């Protein structure tokens, strides 16, 4: 039989990462944070002095990406990069490299390799549409831009990082726009995705909702 996949897609700061991690924990499944691969590619390209607009050369870097996930931490070429990877600025760089079809292609197989027994929860923008179109369940998670900016603001403040809610909102809208309007694998719900708006939902309620769907689908 096929190895089960639960795909979670959605815009920036929709809470996908948290939801996917909680689902993987509850189900005892592997977790793919595909955004981390785009983030890592962007950092590796920058460190190598490759312009983020140079699709073919960034793709070469993506194909040779030396990345390891170990619980909460991420290692690149033997260096702990968890903090740098999660920076808001790194997300912006990631969205620049992610527009290149060559880069997406270069990361395709690496993403497929995460599909292992007993199952996978995959988090990103195109998990249900491109990478795992056969997923048993596809969730498209949304929340209003204001709500997402507010959550991101609270996260940063809690980490002791100063932030401005208006500029966060603008950054987030710019990133959404770039992700939705690109030609290669734009951000959009798969035709058979179930939509979940978590603007007014707690994390626990979102997890419960998706686990309920999963019980019916798998
Ligand atoms: O999800 P995260 O914020 O880590 O993703 C960073 C960026 O990587 C996104 O803004 C998007 O441009 C890109 N990305 C993508 N496809 C994915 C995951 C992330 O294009 N599956």
XYZ file of C-alpha atoms and ligand atoms in Angstrom:
239
model
C 0.000 0.000 0.000
C 0.942 3.633 -0.388
C 2.699 5.457 2.413
C 0.143 7.892 3.878
C 0.667 11.615 3.339
C -1.174 14.484 4.974
C -0.425 17.742 3.139
C -0.755 21.119 4.842
C -0.420 24.172 2.590
C -1.131 27.829 3.156
C 0.267 31.349 3.233
C 3.000 32.811 5.406
C 2.372 32.777 9.164
C -0.921 30.910 8.822
C 0.215 28.537 11.565
C 1.012 25.680 9.142
C 4.330 24.907 10.769
C 2.855 24.559 14.240
C -0.161 22.622 12.983
C 1.980 20.237 10.897
C 4.372 19.589 13.786
C 1.483 18.862 16.173
C -0.165 16.547 13.645
C 3.071 14.639 13.041
C 3.484 14.221 16.787
C -0.103 13.059 17.309
C 0.086 10.560 14.437
C 3.682 9.470 15.067
C 4.545 10.440 11.469
C 7.590 11.998 9.866
C 7.517 15.747 9.215
C 8.607 17.646 6.124
C 9.058 21.404 6.595
C 9.541 22.155 2.901
C 9.929 25.880 3.553
C 13.132 25.064 5.452
C 14.587 23.602 2.242
C 13.905 26.832 0.336
C 15.265 28.836 3.256
C 18.406 26.683 3.401
C 18.899 26.996 -0.353
C 18.690 30.776 -0.098
C 21.261 30.893 2.718
C 23.625 28.513 0.919
C 23.353 30.577 -2.276
C 24.016 33.801 -0.429
C 27.003 32.287 1.383
C 28.390 31.059 -1.940
C 27.982 34.533 -3.444
C 25.409 33.346 -5.988
C 22.751 35.916 -6.945
C 19.288 34.785 -5.855
C 17.979 35.788 -9.283
C 20.325 33.286 -10.977
C 17.979 30.276 -11.269
C 20.378 27.718 -12.805
C 23.177 28.391 -10.319
C 20.862 28.495 -7.311
C 19.432 25.165 -8.538
C 22.943 23.696 -8.531
C 23.267 24.736 -4.898
C 19.824 23.261 -4.097
C 20.799 19.930 -5.683
C 23.855 19.702 -3.420
C 22.116 20.907 -0.269
C 23.658 19.238 2.784
C 20.849 19.552 5.325
C 19.908 17.484 8.358
C 16.858 17.807 10.616
C 17.339 16.748 14.205
C 14.248 17.404 16.302
C 13.991 21.174 16.619
C 17.397 21.874 15.163
C 18.571 22.055 11.591
C 22.153 21.498 10.463
C 23.693 22.649 7.201
C 27.125 21.391 6.227
C 27.850 20.582 9.868
C 26.667 23.964 11.206
C 23.634 24.594 13.388
C 21.481 27.049 11.415
C 18.085 26.816 13.165
C 18.047 30.434 14.279
C 19.230 31.939 10.990
C 16.807 29.720 9.088
C 13.780 31.008 11.026
C 14.594 34.712 10.606
C 11.923 36.759 8.840
C 14.590 38.035 6.446
C 15.518 34.464 5.486
C 11.866 33.811 4.607
C 12.036 36.745 2.218
C 15.198 35.343 0.581
C 13.530 31.921 0.335
C 10.586 33.366 -1.530
C 13.037 34.876 -4.052
C 14.767 31.565 -4.841
C 11.472 29.648 -4.827
C 10.226 31.390 -7.998
C 12.744 29.479 -10.182
C 11.360 26.263 -11.717
C 14.903 24.800 -11.765
C 15.189 25.316 -8.020
C 11.815 23.696 -7.357
C 12.809 20.771 -9.571
C 16.136 20.389 -7.761
C 14.348 20.105 -4.402
C 11.635 17.769 -5.665
C 13.342 14.419 -5.043
C 14.698 15.484 -1.679
C 11.116 16.260 -0.628
C 9.862 12.889 -1.901
C 12.506 11.117 0.198
C 10.691 12.254 3.364
C 7.758 9.971 2.501
C 8.582 7.024 4.754
C 6.567 4.662 6.917
C 4.520 4.986 9.001
C 3.539 8.214 7.199
C 4.307 11.864 6.499
C 2.891 15.259 7.359
C 4.195 17.701 4.730
C 4.028 21.459 5.241
C 4.498 24.060 2.492
C 2.884 25.870 -0.432
C 2.618 23.133 -3.068
C 2.548 19.892 -1.064
C -0.982 19.011 -2.216
C -0.742 20.480 -5.715
C 2.725 19.416 -6.941
C 4.900 17.341 -4.631
C 2.346 14.915 -3.123
C -0.720 15.118 -5.415
C -1.694 11.622 -4.235
C -1.919 12.726 -0.551
C -4.839 11.115 1.289
C -5.718 14.471 2.848
C -4.871 18.008 1.720
C -5.528 20.857 4.088
C -5.300 24.474 2.985
C -4.860 26.622 6.055
C -5.741 30.305 5.988
C -6.162 33.195 8.379
C -6.693 36.885 7.733
C -3.512 38.852 6.980
C -4.110 41.012 10.076
C -4.393 37.960 12.296
C -1.242 36.455 10.801
C 0.715 39.691 11.264
C -0.484 39.886 14.868
C 0.654 36.296 15.576
C 4.038 36.853 13.966
C 4.397 40.066 16.009
C 3.673 38.232 19.269
C 6.114 35.449 18.376
C 8.914 37.937 17.740
C 8.215 39.973 20.875
C 8.146 36.761 22.936
C 11.606 35.967 21.561
C 12.817 39.409 22.601
C 13.071 40.610 18.999
C 11.679 44.082 18.381
C 9.064 44.275 15.661
C 6.637 46.644 13.995
C 3.205 45.242 13.254
C 2.530 47.471 10.230
C 5.774 46.576 8.505
C 5.178 42.888 9.327
C 1.775 43.133 7.651
C 3.306 44.742 4.552
C 6.107 42.124 4.340
C 3.630 39.322 4.727
C 1.345 40.684 2.026
C 4.297 41.149 -0.343
C 5.424 37.548 0.257
C 1.861 36.213 -0.238
C 1.598 38.136 -3.487
C 4.930 36.769 -4.783
C 4.002 33.195 -3.775
C 0.553 33.408 -5.405
C 1.530 35.122 -8.622
C 4.616 33.087 -9.606
C 4.250 30.841 -12.659
C 5.903 27.776 -11.081
C 3.754 26.015 -8.465
C 1.923 29.109 -7.220
C 0.340 29.077 -3.784
C -3.243 27.865 -4.224
C -5.469 25.196 -2.720
C -5.512 21.837 -4.539
C -8.909 21.150 -6.108
C -9.555 18.451 -3.528
C -8.151 20.396 -0.549
C -10.228 21.040 2.561
C -10.080 24.687 3.626
C -9.500 25.562 7.244
C -9.644 29.202 8.360
C -7.986 29.340 11.770
C -8.385 33.113 12.352
C -10.583 32.360 15.357
C -9.367 28.833 16.192
C -6.901 27.728 18.843
C -4.067 25.418 17.793
C -5.728 22.581 19.726
C -9.033 23.044 17.867
C -7.254 23.130 14.497
C -5.370 19.930 15.325
C -8.591 18.249 16.432
C -10.409 19.298 13.261
C -7.683 17.919 10.976
C -7.308 14.684 12.959
C -11.068 14.209 12.550
C -10.749 14.640 8.787
C -7.773 12.284 8.737
C -9.750 9.549 10.526
C -12.394 9.730 7.784
C -9.926 9.846 4.886
C -7.074 7.454 5.519
O 6.941 28.204 4.915
P 8.113 29.150 4.951
O 7.775 30.524 5.425
O 9.274 28.567 5.679
O 8.578 29.287 3.429
C 9.497 30.264 3.016
C 9.290 30.555 1.537
O 9.659 29.404 0.770
C 7.839 30.851 1.139
O 7.519 32.224 1.228
C 7.774 30.363 -0.294
O 8.189 31.359 -1.188
C 8.798 29.248 -0.350
N 8.188 27.920 -0.330
C 7.721 27.404 -1.527
N 7.220 26.145 -1.570
C 7.107 25.411 -0.461
C 7.542 25.924 0.787
C 8.069 27.208 0.818
O 7.782 28.075 -2.547
N 6.628 24.169 -0.549
